[in-house]
Amino acid sequence: MKALPSLAKALAWLAAVYAAMFAFDSSGLANPYWLQVFELACITAISALGLNVIYGFTGLFSLGHAAFYGIGAYTAALTLKSLGVESQPAFLCALLAGAAAAALVALLVGVSTIRLTSDYLGIATLGFGIIMKVVFDNADSFIPRLGGARGMTGIAKMTTLPWAFVLLGGSLLVIRNLVHSSYGRALVSIREDEIAAGAMGIDTFRYKTAGFVIGCAFAGLAGGLYAHLYAFLHPSNFDFFKSVDVLVIVVLGGLGNMSGTLVASFGWVFLLETLRVVLPPEYVEFRWVLIPILLVVTMLARPRGLLGIGEFRFLRGGAGR
Amino acid sequence: MILEARGLTKNFGGIKALNGVDLYLRRGELAGLIGPNGSGKTTVFNVITGIYRPDRGTVNMDANRIAGLAPHRISRLGIARTFQNIRLFRNLSVMDNVRAAYHPSVPYGPVSAVCRTNRYLDGEKAIGENVTELLSFFSLQDRRLEHAKNLSYGDQRRLEIARALASGPKILLLDEPAAGMNHSEVEKLMGFILEARKRFSLTILLIEHQMRLVMGICERLVVMDFGEVIAEGTPAEIRKDPRVIEAYLGHRPAGDTSEVRD
């Protein structure tokens, strides 16, 4: 068995990291505020990696990523509430339910809109994002527990550092292995030239839909973690601007570059929080001036993304090279 | 007869791109499709490969009716092509361009890929070996890690043919394979096409403007003008055909007995 060592190695790493995180988390050494920021960065990275599959690898321009993040968040929160037990396995079920719900909705949206090309698909997903925002705002009229525009409260605070970190590691592993396989090459070939990909025998419609669904499933997973991090959900966390945030992270990190997405996610979340602390209270909103300036400068200096086309060692390469 | 098209008609708005085109290919032959610019040659390719659905007409390959099928279905039945304006996966390596074309016959499932099972590792190894063999035949092996967009023009054209052959086709459609090549490159390409036909037992139909290549290697020519087939025959017959001369050179004054030359 040649495969077992690589899988076992990956699992051993994850287990070791989990243990380390668990020890760190319960030691009380870390500042709980920054710990929470770190968890948010992991969650943001999972969502951004999902969008990277959609936009970076498959080449589908999506402006509705936050809507799928929201679907995952609300579904996971409602699932755990309905289960009535706040155990770790129940939490895992809730997270998977969130990812599955996002994937299912993505399938429906994908099948109907994915024939559209680039900009038009962007507009269609933008429209879907706006629809979902309205749905979240009025969710209390069909399921009162979702809270609607007042926000959803009473969510258990289940997301911990190990959960966030291990799920990020798992997501990286799954996406890396997928990308460095024939299936990943099929997705990338569609991004590069859809007509040629079709002429080579690749079912472009099917694979574009698959890429979209997989990416949205990661958004849903991240959403579930997010819901149980702050124990409060509000529709404004899933509007158009949040979709743009994720898009900015993916573009900053470099399209189709997982390491870049990782660095950009952590950079983005920590920069926002650091500025919140550093800037005097009356200037905090100037963050939204500083960050776009930084964005422009970064894009001018590194148009292909923060890391160019390089990848971290553990994200590089596949078999048979 | 490996491929037979009957009565292909395709309109774009008011323009009749194809107007009742009949075309066939005999198994194993190397045929040329020629005609002035805008006569509908590439449209024929696009209809055969499923990029366009014909308004009327049928295309049969062996016993299959293929007109109107999706491009990937037609590709899987054994028709591969290259494009007039090279359509490589520009930001992928030479190797990955060819590897992507092996995807339709991938021997492992997505779950195997994610878990990196033996099936995945063996499959990748097999694909890698096939790619190496194909790239060696095309003398692209030492450039396999280069991005496709960084190859020279001639190498890009060769890579496109290599990629087309990865799907193991029975019929290969080449759209202006010699475009932009100089004298000696065309010479090399001609030998190369003949060799590829023998080695991969192909039936080839090619569109070309360079008469040297067309007259040099094609066994049969089909001539199109204004969306219709105006002549068909051996290169020697086509050279003398008055309709062909008229299509290329305009009306012949009385008494002129010129032929289409290289």
Coordinates of C-alpha atoms in Angstrom, one line a residue:
Chain A
M1 CA 0.0 0.0 0.0
K2 CA 1.8 3.1 -1.2
A3 CA -1.1 5.4 -0.5
L4 CA -1.4 4.7 3.2
P5 CA 1.8 6.4 4.3
S6 CA 0.8 9.7 2.6
L7 CA -2.7 9.6 4.1
A8 CA -1.4 8.4 7.5
K9 CA 1.2 11.2 7.5
A10 CA -1.5 13.8 6.8
L11 CA -3.8 12.4 9.5
A12 CA -0.9 12.2 12.0
W13 CA -0.1 15.8 11.3
L14 CA -3.6 16.9 11.8
A15 CA -3.9 14.9 15.0
A16 CA -0.6 16.4 16.3
V17 CA -1.8 19.9 15.4
Y18 CA -5.2 19.2 17.1
A19 CA -3.5 18.1 20.3
A20 CA -1.2 21.1 20.3
M21 CA -4.1 23.4 19.6
F22 CA -6.2 21.7 22.3
A23 CA -3.4 22.1 24.9
F24 CA -2.8 25.7 23.8
D25 CA -6.5 26.5 23.9
S26 CA -7.0 25.1 27.4
S27 CA -3.8 26.5 28.8
G28 CA -5.2 30.0 28.9
L29 CA -1.9 31.4 27.7
A30 CA -3.4 33.1 24.7
N31 CA -5.3 36.3 24.7
P32 CA -8.9 35.1 24.1
Y33 CA -9.6 38.0 21.8
W34 CA -6.7 37.2 19.5
L35 CA -7.6 33.6 19.7
Q36 CA -11.0 34.4 18.3
V37 CA -9.4 36.5 15.6
F38 CA -7.2 33.5 14.7
E39 CA -10.3 31.3 14.5
L40 CA -12.0 33.8 12.3
A41 CA -9.0 33.8 10.0
C42 CA -9.1 30.0 9.7
I43 CA -12.8 30.2 8.8
T44 CA -12.3 33.0 6.3
A45 CA -9.5 30.9 4.7
I46 CA -11.8 27.9 4.3
S47 CA -14.4 30.1 2.6
A48 CA -11.8 31.8 0.4
L49 CA -10.3 28.4 -0.6
G50 CA -13.8 27.5 -1.8
L51 CA -14.0 30.6 -3.9
N52 CA -10.5 29.8 -5.2
V53 CA -11.8 26.5 -6.5
I54 CA -14.7 28.3 -8.2
Y55 CA -12.9 31.4 -9.6
G56 CA -9.2 30.6 -9.4
F57 CA -9.2 27.0 -10.7
T58 CA -12.5 26.6 -12.7
G59 CA -12.6 30.3 -13.8
L60 CA -16.2 31.0 -12.9
F61 CA -16.7 34.5 -11.7
S62 CA -19.0 34.4 -8.7
L63 CA -20.2 37.4 -6.7
G64 CA -22.5 35.5 -4.5
H65 CA -20.1 33.6 -2.3
A66 CA -21.3 35.1 1.0
A67 CA -24.8 33.9 0.3
F68 CA -23.6 30.3 0.4
Y69 CA -21.5 31.1 3.5
G70 CA -24.8 32.4 5.0
I71 CA -26.8 29.3 3.9
G72 CA -24.2 27.2 5.7
A73 CA -24.3 29.4 8.8
Y74 CA -28.0 29.4 9.2
T75 CA -28.4 25.8 8.3
A76 CA -25.8 24.7 10.8
A77 CA -27.1 26.9 13.6
L78 CA -30.7 25.7 13.0
T79 CA -29.6 22.0 12.8
L80 CA -27.7 22.2 16.1
K81 CA -30.6 24.0 17.8
S82 CA -33.1 21.4 16.5
L83 CA -30.9 18.5 17.6
G84 CA -31.1 20.0 21.1
V85 CA -27.7 18.5 22.2
E86 CA -24.6 20.6 22.3
S87 CA -22.1 17.7 21.9
Q88 CA -19.1 17.6 19.6
P89 CA -20.7 14.9 17.3
A90 CA -23.9 16.9 17.0
F91 CA -21.7 19.9 16.1
L92 CA -20.0 18.0 13.4
C93 CA -23.4 16.9 12.0
A94 CA -24.5 20.5 12.0
L95 CA -21.4 21.6 10.1
L96 CA -21.9 18.9 7.5
A97 CA -25.6 19.9 7.2
G98 CA -24.5 23.5 6.5
A99 CA -22.0 22.4 3.9
A100 CA -24.6 20.0 2.3
A101 CA -27.3 22.8 2.2
A102 CA -24.9 25.2 0.5
A103 CA -23.9 22.5 -2.0
L104 CA -27.5 21.7 -2.7
V105 CA -28.5 25.3 -3.4
A106 CA -25.3 25.7 -5.4
L107 CA -26.3 22.8 -7.5
L108 CA -29.7 24.4 -8.2
V109 CA -28.2 27.8 -8.9
G110 CA -25.4 26.2 -11.0
V111 CA -27.5 24.1 -13.2
S112 CA -29.6 27.1 -14.1
T113 CA -26.9 29.8 -14.5
I114 CA -23.6 28.1 -15.2
R115 CA -24.1 28.2 -19.0
L116 CA -23.5 31.9 -18.8
T117 CA -20.0 33.1 -19.4
S118 CA -17.7 35.2 -17.2
D119 CA -19.3 38.6 -16.5
Y120 CA -22.9 37.4 -17.0
L121 CA -22.4 34.6 -14.5
G122 CA -21.0 37.3 -12.1
I123 CA -24.2 39.3 -12.5
A124 CA -26.4 36.2 -12.1
T125 CA -24.6 35.2 -8.9
L126 CA -24.8 38.8 -7.7
G127 CA -28.5 38.6 -8.2
F128 CA -28.7 35.3 -6.2
G129 CA -26.7 36.9 -3.4
I130 CA -29.2 39.8 -3.2
I131 CA -32.1 37.4 -3.2
M132 CA -30.5 35.4 -0.3
K133 CA -30.0 38.6 1.7
V134 CA -33.7 39.3 1.4
V135 CA -34.5 35.8 2.4
F136 CA -32.2 36.0 5.5
D137 CA -33.8 39.4 6.4
N138 CA -37.3 37.9 6.3
A139 CA -36.4 34.4 7.5
D140 CA -38.3 34.8 10.7
S141 CA -41.6 34.9 8.8
F142 CA -41.3 31.3 7.8
I143 CA -39.0 29.9 10.5
P144 CA -39.2 32.2 13.6
R145 CA -36.0 30.8 15.1
L146 CA -33.9 32.2 12.3
G147 CA -34.5 35.7 13.7
G148 CA -34.7 37.5 10.4
A149 CA -33.5 41.1 10.4
R150 CA -33.2 41.2 14.2
G151 CA -30.6 38.5 14.0
M152 CA -30.4 34.9 15.2
T153 CA -29.5 34.5 18.8
G154 CA -29.0 31.7 21.3
I155 CA -26.5 29.8 19.1
A156 CA -24.2 27.5 21.1
K157 CA -20.6 28.7 21.1
M158 CA -19.0 25.5 19.8
T159 CA -16.3 26.6 17.5
T160 CA -12.9 26.2 19.1
L161 CA -9.4 26.7 17.9
P162 CA -8.8 23.0 17.2
W163 CA -12.1 22.8 15.2
A164 CA -11.2 25.7 13.1
F165 CA -7.6 24.7 12.5
V166 CA -8.2 21.1 11.8
L167 CA -11.1 21.8 9.4
L168 CA -8.9 24.3 7.6
G169 CA -6.1 21.6 7.4
G170 CA -8.6 19.1 6.1
S171 CA -10.0 21.5 3.5
L172 CA -6.5 22.3 2.3
L173 CA -5.8 18.6 2.0
V174 CA -8.9 17.8 0.1
I175 CA -8.5 20.7 -2.3
R176 CA -4.8 20.1 -2.9
N177 CA -5.4 16.4 -3.7
L178 CA -8.3 17.3 -6.0
V179 CA -6.4 20.0 -7.8
H180 CA -3.5 17.7 -8.4
S181 CA -5.5 15.0 -10.0
S182 CA -7.1 14.5 -13.4
Y183 CA -10.3 16.1 -12.1
G184 CA -8.4 19.2 -11.1
R185 CA -6.7 19.4 -14.5
A186 CA -10.2 19.1 -16.1
L187 CA -11.3 22.1 -14.1
V188 CA -8.3 24.2 -14.9
S189 CA -8.5 23.3 -18.6
I190 CA -12.0 24.8 -18.6
R191 CA -10.6 28.0 -17.1
E192 CA -7.9 28.1 -19.7
D193 CA -10.0 27.4 -22.8
E194 CA -13.5 26.1 -22.5
I195 CA -13.9 25.3 -26.2
A196 CA -10.6 23.4 -26.4
A197 CA -11.6 21.5 -23.2
G198 CA -14.8 20.4 -24.7
A199 CA -13.1 19.3 -27.9
M200 CA -10.7 17.2 -25.7
G201 CA -13.7 15.3 -24.4
I202 CA -14.2 17.1 -21.1
D203 CA -17.9 17.6 -20.2
T204 CA -17.5 21.3 -19.5
F205 CA -21.0 21.9 -18.2
R206 CA -20.8 19.1 -15.7
Y207 CA -17.3 20.0 -14.4
K208 CA -18.2 23.7 -14.2
T209 CA -21.2 22.8 -12.1
A210 CA -19.1 20.4 -10.0
G211 CA -16.4 23.1 -9.4
F212 CA -19.1 25.5 -8.3
V213 CA -20.8 23.1 -6.0
I214 CA -17.6 22.0 -4.3
G215 CA -16.5 25.6 -3.8
C216 CA -19.8 26.5 -2.3
A217 CA -19.7 23.5 0.0
F218 CA -16.6 24.9 1.6
A219 CA -18.3 28.2 2.0
G220 CA -21.2 26.4 3.8
L221 CA -18.7 24.6 6.0
A222 CA -17.0 27.8 6.9
G223 CA -20.4 29.4 7.5
G224 CA -21.3 26.8 10.1
L225 CA -18.1 27.4 12.0
Y226 CA -18.7 31.1 11.9
A227 CA -22.2 30.8 13.3
H228 CA -20.9 28.9 16.3
L229 CA -17.9 31.3 16.8
Y230 CA -19.8 34.5 17.7
A231 CA -23.1 32.7 18.6
F232 CA -25.0 35.4 16.7
L233 CA -26.0 35.7 13.1
H234 CA -27.1 38.8 11.3
P235 CA -28.1 39.1 7.6
S236 CA -25.7 42.0 7.1
N237 CA -22.8 39.5 7.6
F238 CA -23.8 37.8 4.3
D239 CA -24.5 40.7 2.0
F240 CA -22.8 41.6 -1.3
F241 CA -19.9 43.4 0.4
K242 CA -18.9 40.2 2.2
S243 CA -18.8 38.4 -1.1
V244 CA -16.5 41.1 -2.4
D245 CA -14.3 40.7 0.7
V246 CA -13.7 37.0 -0.2
L247 CA -13.2 37.9 -3.8
V248 CA -10.5 40.4 -2.8
I249 CA -8.8 37.8 -0.7
V250 CA -8.7 35.3 -3.6
V251 CA -7.4 37.9 -6.1
L252 CA -4.8 39.2 -3.6
G253 CA -3.6 35.7 -3.0
G254 CA -3.4 34.9 -6.7
L255 CA -6.0 33.0 -8.7
G256 CA -5.5 29.3 -8.5
N257 CA -2.9 29.7 -5.7
M258 CA -3.8 28.0 -2.4
S259 CA -0.9 29.3 -0.4
G260 CA -1.6 32.8 -1.5
T261 CA -5.3 32.4 -0.5
L262 CA -4.1 31.2 2.9
V263 CA -1.7 34.1 3.5
A264 CA -4.2 36.7 2.2
S265 CA -7.0 35.3 4.4
F266 CA -4.9 35.6 7.6
G267 CA -3.4 38.9 6.5
W268 CA -6.8 40.4 5.7
V269 CA -8.4 39.3 9.0
F270 CA -5.5 40.3 11.2
L271 CA -4.9 43.6 9.5
L272 CA -8.6 44.6 10.0
E273 CA -8.4 43.7 13.7
T274 CA -5.0 45.2 14.3
L275 CA -6.1 48.5 12.7
R276 CA -9.2 48.4 14.9
V277 CA -6.9 48.3 18.0
V278 CA -4.2 50.6 16.7
L279 CA -6.3 53.4 15.3
P280 CA -7.8 55.9 17.7
P281 CA -11.6 55.1 18.1
E282 CA -12.7 58.1 16.0
Y283 CA -10.6 57.0 13.1
V284 CA -11.5 53.3 13.1
E285 CA -13.6 53.6 9.9
F286 CA -10.4 54.8 8.1
R287 CA -9.6 51.1 7.8
W288 CA -11.8 51.1 4.8
V289 CA -9.6 53.8 3.2
L290 CA -6.3 52.2 4.2
I291 CA -7.2 48.7 3.0
P292 CA -8.2 49.7 -0.5
I293 CA -5.0 51.7 -0.9
L294 CA -3.0 48.7 0.3
L295 CA -5.0 46.6 -2.2
V296 CA -4.1 49.0 -5.1
V297 CA -0.4 49.0 -4.1
T298 CA -0.3 45.2 -3.8
M299 CA -1.9 44.7 -7.2
L300 CA 0.5 47.1 -8.8
A301 CA 3.5 45.5 -7.2
R302 CA 2.4 41.8 -7.4
P303 CA -0.2 41.5 -10.2
R304 CA -0.2 37.7 -10.0
G305 CA -1.0 37.6 -6.3
L306 CA 1.0 37.9 -3.1
L307 CA 3.1 34.8 -3.7
G308 CA 3.2 34.9 -7.5
I309 CA 2.9 31.3 -8.8
G310 CA 4.8 29.7 -5.9
E311 CA 3.1 27.3 -3.5
F312 CA 4.1 26.3 0.0
R313 CA 5.8 23.0 0.0
F314 CA 3.0 20.9 1.5
L315 CA 0.6 22.3 -1.1
R316 CA 2.8 21.6 -4.1
G317 CA 2.7 18.9 -6.7
G318 CA 0.9 15.6 -7.1
A319 CA 1.9 12.0 -8.0
G320 CA 3.6 11.0 -11.2
R321 CA 5.6 14.1 -11.7
Chain B
M1 CA -16.6 5.3 -45.1
I2 CA -15.7 6.4 -41.6
L3 CA -17.4 9.8 -41.7
E4 CA -20.2 11.0 -43.9
A5 CA -21.9 14.5 -43.8
R6 CA -25.0 15.2 -45.9
G7 CA -26.7 18.4 -46.7
L8 CA -25.1 20.5 -44.0
T9 CA -26.7 23.9 -43.8
K10 CA -25.8 26.6 -41.3
N11 CA -26.9 30.2 -41.3
F12 CA -25.6 33.0 -39.1
G13 CA -28.2 35.7 -39.3
G14 CA -28.6 36.4 -43.0
I15 CA -25.3 34.8 -43.9
K16 CA -25.4 31.3 -45.3
A17 CA -22.1 29.9 -44.0
L18 CA -22.9 26.4 -45.2
N19 CA -25.4 25.7 -47.9
G20 CA -25.9 21.9 -48.4
V21 CA -22.4 20.6 -47.9
D22 CA -21.9 16.9 -48.6
L23 CA -18.6 15.4 -47.4
Y24 CA -17.2 12.0 -46.7
L25 CA -14.0 10.5 -45.4
R26 CA -12.7 7.1 -46.3
R27 CA -11.1 5.1 -43.5
G28 CA -7.4 5.9 -43.4
E29 CA -7.2 8.5 -46.0
L30 CA -5.6 12.0 -45.8
A31 CA -7.9 14.5 -47.4
G32 CA -7.7 18.2 -47.7
L33 CA -10.4 20.8 -47.5
I34 CA -9.5 24.0 -49.4
G35 CA -11.2 27.1 -50.6
P36 CA -10.9 30.9 -50.4
N37 CA -11.2 32.7 -47.1
G38 CA -14.7 32.7 -45.7
S39 CA -15.8 29.8 -47.9
G40 CA -17.0 27.8 -44.8
K41 CA -14.2 25.4 -44.2
T42 CA -13.8 26.1 -40.4
T43 CA -17.6 26.1 -40.1
V44 CA -17.6 22.5 -41.4
F45 CA -15.1 21.6 -38.7
N46 CA -17.2 23.3 -36.1
V47 CA -20.3 21.4 -37.2
I48 CA -18.5 18.1 -37.3
T49 CA -17.0 18.6 -33.8
G50 CA -20.2 19.8 -32.2
I51 CA -19.3 23.4 -31.6
Y52 CA -22.2 24.4 -33.9
R53 CA -25.4 22.5 -34.4
P54 CA -26.3 22.4 -38.1
D55 CA -29.6 24.0 -39.1
R56 CA -30.1 21.1 -41.5
G57 CA -28.2 18.0 -42.5
T58 CA -26.7 14.9 -40.9
V59 CA -23.2 13.8 -39.9
N60 CA -22.6 10.1 -39.4
M61 CA -19.5 8.5 -38.0
D62 CA -19.5 4.8 -38.5
A63 CA -23.0 4.0 -37.4
N64 CA -23.5 7.0 -35.0
R65 CA -25.4 10.1 -35.9
I66 CA -23.3 12.8 -34.4
A67 CA -24.7 16.1 -35.6
G68 CA -26.0 18.1 -32.7
L69 CA -24.2 16.1 -30.0
A70 CA -22.2 18.0 -27.4
P71 CA -18.5 18.5 -28.3
H72 CA -17.3 16.2 -25.5
R73 CA -19.6 13.4 -26.7
I74 CA -18.2 13.7 -30.3
S75 CA -14.7 13.8 -29.0
R76 CA -15.3 10.5 -27.1
L77 CA -16.5 8.9 -30.2
G78 CA -13.1 9.5 -31.8
I79 CA -12.9 12.8 -33.5
A80 CA -10.1 15.2 -32.4
R81 CA -9.1 18.5 -33.8
T82 CA -6.8 21.4 -33.7
F83 CA -7.8 25.1 -34.0
Q84 CA -6.9 27.7 -36.6
N85 CA -6.1 30.2 -33.9
I86 CA -4.2 27.9 -31.5
R87 CA -6.2 27.1 -28.4
L88 CA -3.8 25.6 -26.0
F89 CA -4.2 25.8 -22.2
R90 CA -1.8 28.6 -22.1
N91 CA -0.9 28.8 -18.4
L92 CA -0.5 25.0 -18.0
S93 CA 2.7 23.2 -18.6
V94 CA 3.3 21.3 -21.9
M95 CA 2.8 18.1 -19.9
D96 CA -0.4 19.2 -18.3
N97 CA -1.9 20.2 -21.6
V98 CA -1.6 16.6 -22.8
R99 CA -2.5 15.2 -19.4
A100 CA -5.8 17.2 -19.4
A101 CA -6.7 15.6 -22.7
Y102 CA -6.4 12.1 -21.1
H103 CA -9.1 13.0 -18.6
P104 CA -12.0 11.3 -20.5
S105 CA -10.3 7.9 -19.8
V106 CA -9.2 8.6 -16.3
P107 CA -8.9 5.3 -14.4
Y108 CA -9.8 6.6 -10.9
G109 CA -12.7 8.4 -9.3
P110 CA -12.7 11.7 -7.5
V111 CA -12.8 10.0 -4.1
S112 CA -9.7 8.0 -5.0
A113 CA -8.0 11.3 -5.9
V114 CA -8.9 13.0 -2.6
C115 CA -7.7 10.0 -0.6
R116 CA -4.7 9.4 -2.8
T117 CA -5.4 5.7 -3.0
N118 CA -3.3 3.2 -5.0
R119 CA -5.8 3.4 -7.8
Y120 CA -5.0 7.1 -8.0
L121 CA -1.2 6.7 -7.8
D122 CA -1.2 3.9 -10.5
G123 CA -3.6 5.9 -12.7
E124 CA -1.4 9.0 -12.5
K125 CA 1.7 6.9 -13.3
A126 CA 0.0 5.3 -16.3
I127 CA -1.1 8.7 -17.6
G128 CA 2.4 10.1 -17.0
E129 CA 3.9 7.3 -19.1
N130 CA 1.5 7.8 -22.0
V131 CA 2.2 11.5 -21.9
T132 CA 6.0 10.9 -22.0
E133 CA 5.6 8.6 -24.9
L134 CA 3.4 11.0 -26.8
L135 CA 5.7 14.0 -26.1
S136 CA 8.8 12.1 -27.2
F137 CA 7.1 11.4 -30.5
F138 CA 6.5 15.1 -30.9
S139 CA 10.0 16.0 -29.7
L140 CA 8.5 18.1 -26.9
Q141 CA 9.7 15.9 -24.0
D142 CA 12.5 18.3 -22.9
R143 CA 10.1 21.2 -22.8
R144 CA 7.5 19.4 -20.8
L145 CA 7.6 21.7 -17.7
E146 CA 7.4 24.9 -19.8
H147 CA 4.2 26.9 -19.9
A148 CA 2.5 26.3 -23.2
K149 CA 2.4 30.1 -23.9
N150 CA 6.2 30.2 -23.8
L151 CA 6.7 27.7 -26.6
S152 CA 7.7 28.9 -30.1
Y153 CA 4.9 29.1 -32.6
G154 CA 5.9 25.8 -34.3
D155 CA 6.1 24.0 -31.0
Q156 CA 2.7 25.3 -30.0
R157 CA 1.2 23.9 -33.2
R158 CA 2.9 20.5 -32.6
L159 CA 1.7 20.5 -29.0
E160 CA -1.9 21.1 -30.2
I161 CA -1.6 18.0 -32.4
A162 CA -0.1 16.0 -29.5
R163 CA -2.9 17.1 -27.2
A164 CA -5.5 16.1 -29.9
L165 CA -4.0 12.6 -30.2
A166 CA -4.1 12.0 -26.4
S167 CA -7.8 11.2 -26.6
G168 CA -6.9 8.3 -29.0
P169 CA -9.0 9.5 -32.0
K170 CA -9.8 7.7 -35.2
I171 CA -10.3 10.9 -37.1
L172 CA -8.1 14.0 -36.8
L173 CA -9.2 17.4 -38.1
L174 CA -6.4 19.9 -38.6
D175 CA -7.3 23.5 -39.1
E176 CA -4.5 25.2 -41.0
P177 CA -1.6 23.3 -39.3
A178 CA 1.0 25.1 -41.4
A179 CA -0.3 28.7 -40.9
G180 CA 2.6 31.0 -40.2
M181 CA 5.3 28.4 -40.9
N182 CA 8.2 28.9 -43.2
H183 CA 9.4 26.7 -46.0
S184 CA 11.5 24.2 -44.0
E185 CA 9.0 24.1 -41.1
V186 CA 6.2 23.1 -43.6
E187 CA 8.5 20.5 -45.0
K188 CA 9.0 19.0 -41.6
L189 CA 5.3 19.2 -40.8
M190 CA 4.4 17.2 -43.9
G191 CA 6.7 14.3 -43.0
F192 CA 5.4 14.5 -39.5
I193 CA 1.7 14.4 -40.5
L194 CA 2.3 11.3 -42.6
E195 CA 4.2 9.6 -39.8
A196 CA 1.5 10.4 -37.3
R197 CA -1.1 9.0 -39.6
K198 CA 0.7 5.7 -39.9
R199 CA 1.7 5.4 -36.2
F200 CA -1.8 6.3 -34.8
S201 CA -3.8 4.8 -37.7
L202 CA -5.6 8.0 -38.3
T203 CA -8.0 9.3 -40.9
I204 CA -7.0 13.0 -41.4
L205 CA -8.9 15.9 -42.9
L206 CA -7.0 19.1 -43.0
I207 CA -7.8 22.7 -43.9
E208 CA -4.8 24.5 -45.5
H209 CA -3.9 27.4 -47.7
Q210 CA -0.3 26.4 -48.4
M211 CA -0.6 24.6 -51.7
R212 CA 2.8 23.0 -51.2
L213 CA 1.4 21.1 -48.3
V214 CA -2.0 20.4 -49.8
M215 CA -0.7 19.2 -53.1
G216 CA 2.2 17.4 -51.4
I217 CA 0.5 15.0 -49.0
C218 CA -3.3 15.0 -49.6
E219 CA -4.7 12.1 -51.5
R220 CA -8.0 13.7 -52.2
L221 CA -9.2 17.3 -52.1
V222 CA -12.5 18.9 -51.4
V223 CA -12.9 22.5 -52.6
M224 CA -15.4 24.9 -51.0
D225 CA -16.6 28.3 -52.1
F226 CA -19.5 30.4 -50.6
G227 CA -20.6 27.5 -48.3
E228 CA -20.8 24.9 -51.0
V229 CA -18.6 22.1 -52.2
I230 CA -17.6 23.1 -55.8
A231 CA -15.2 20.3 -56.6
E232 CA -13.7 17.1 -55.4
G233 CA -10.9 14.9 -56.6
T234 CA -7.2 14.1 -56.6
P235 CA -4.8 17.0 -56.4
A236 CA -4.0 16.6 -60.1
E237 CA -7.7 16.9 -61.1
I238 CA -8.3 19.8 -58.8
R239 CA -5.4 21.8 -60.3
K240 CA -7.1 21.7 -63.6
D241 CA -10.7 22.1 -62.6
P242 CA -12.1 25.3 -64.1
R243 CA -14.5 26.0 -61.2
V244 CA -11.6 25.9 -58.8
I245 CA -9.5 28.2 -60.8
E246 CA -12.4 30.6 -61.1
A247 CA -13.0 30.5 -57.3
Y248 CA -9.3 31.3 -56.6
L249 CA -8.4 33.5 -59.5
G250 CA -11.7 34.9 -60.7
H251 CA -13.1 34.6 -64.2
R252 CA -10.6 33.2 -66.8
P253 CA -10.3 35.1 -70.0
A254 CA -10.9 33.0 -73.1
G255 CA -7.8 31.1 -74.2
D256 CA -6.0 31.2 -70.8
T257 CA -5.2 27.6 -69.8
S258 CA -3.4 28.4 -66.5
E259 CA -3.5 26.0 -63.6
V260 CA -3.6 26.6 -59.8
R261 CA 0.1 26.6 -58.9
D262 CA 2.0 26.1 -55.7

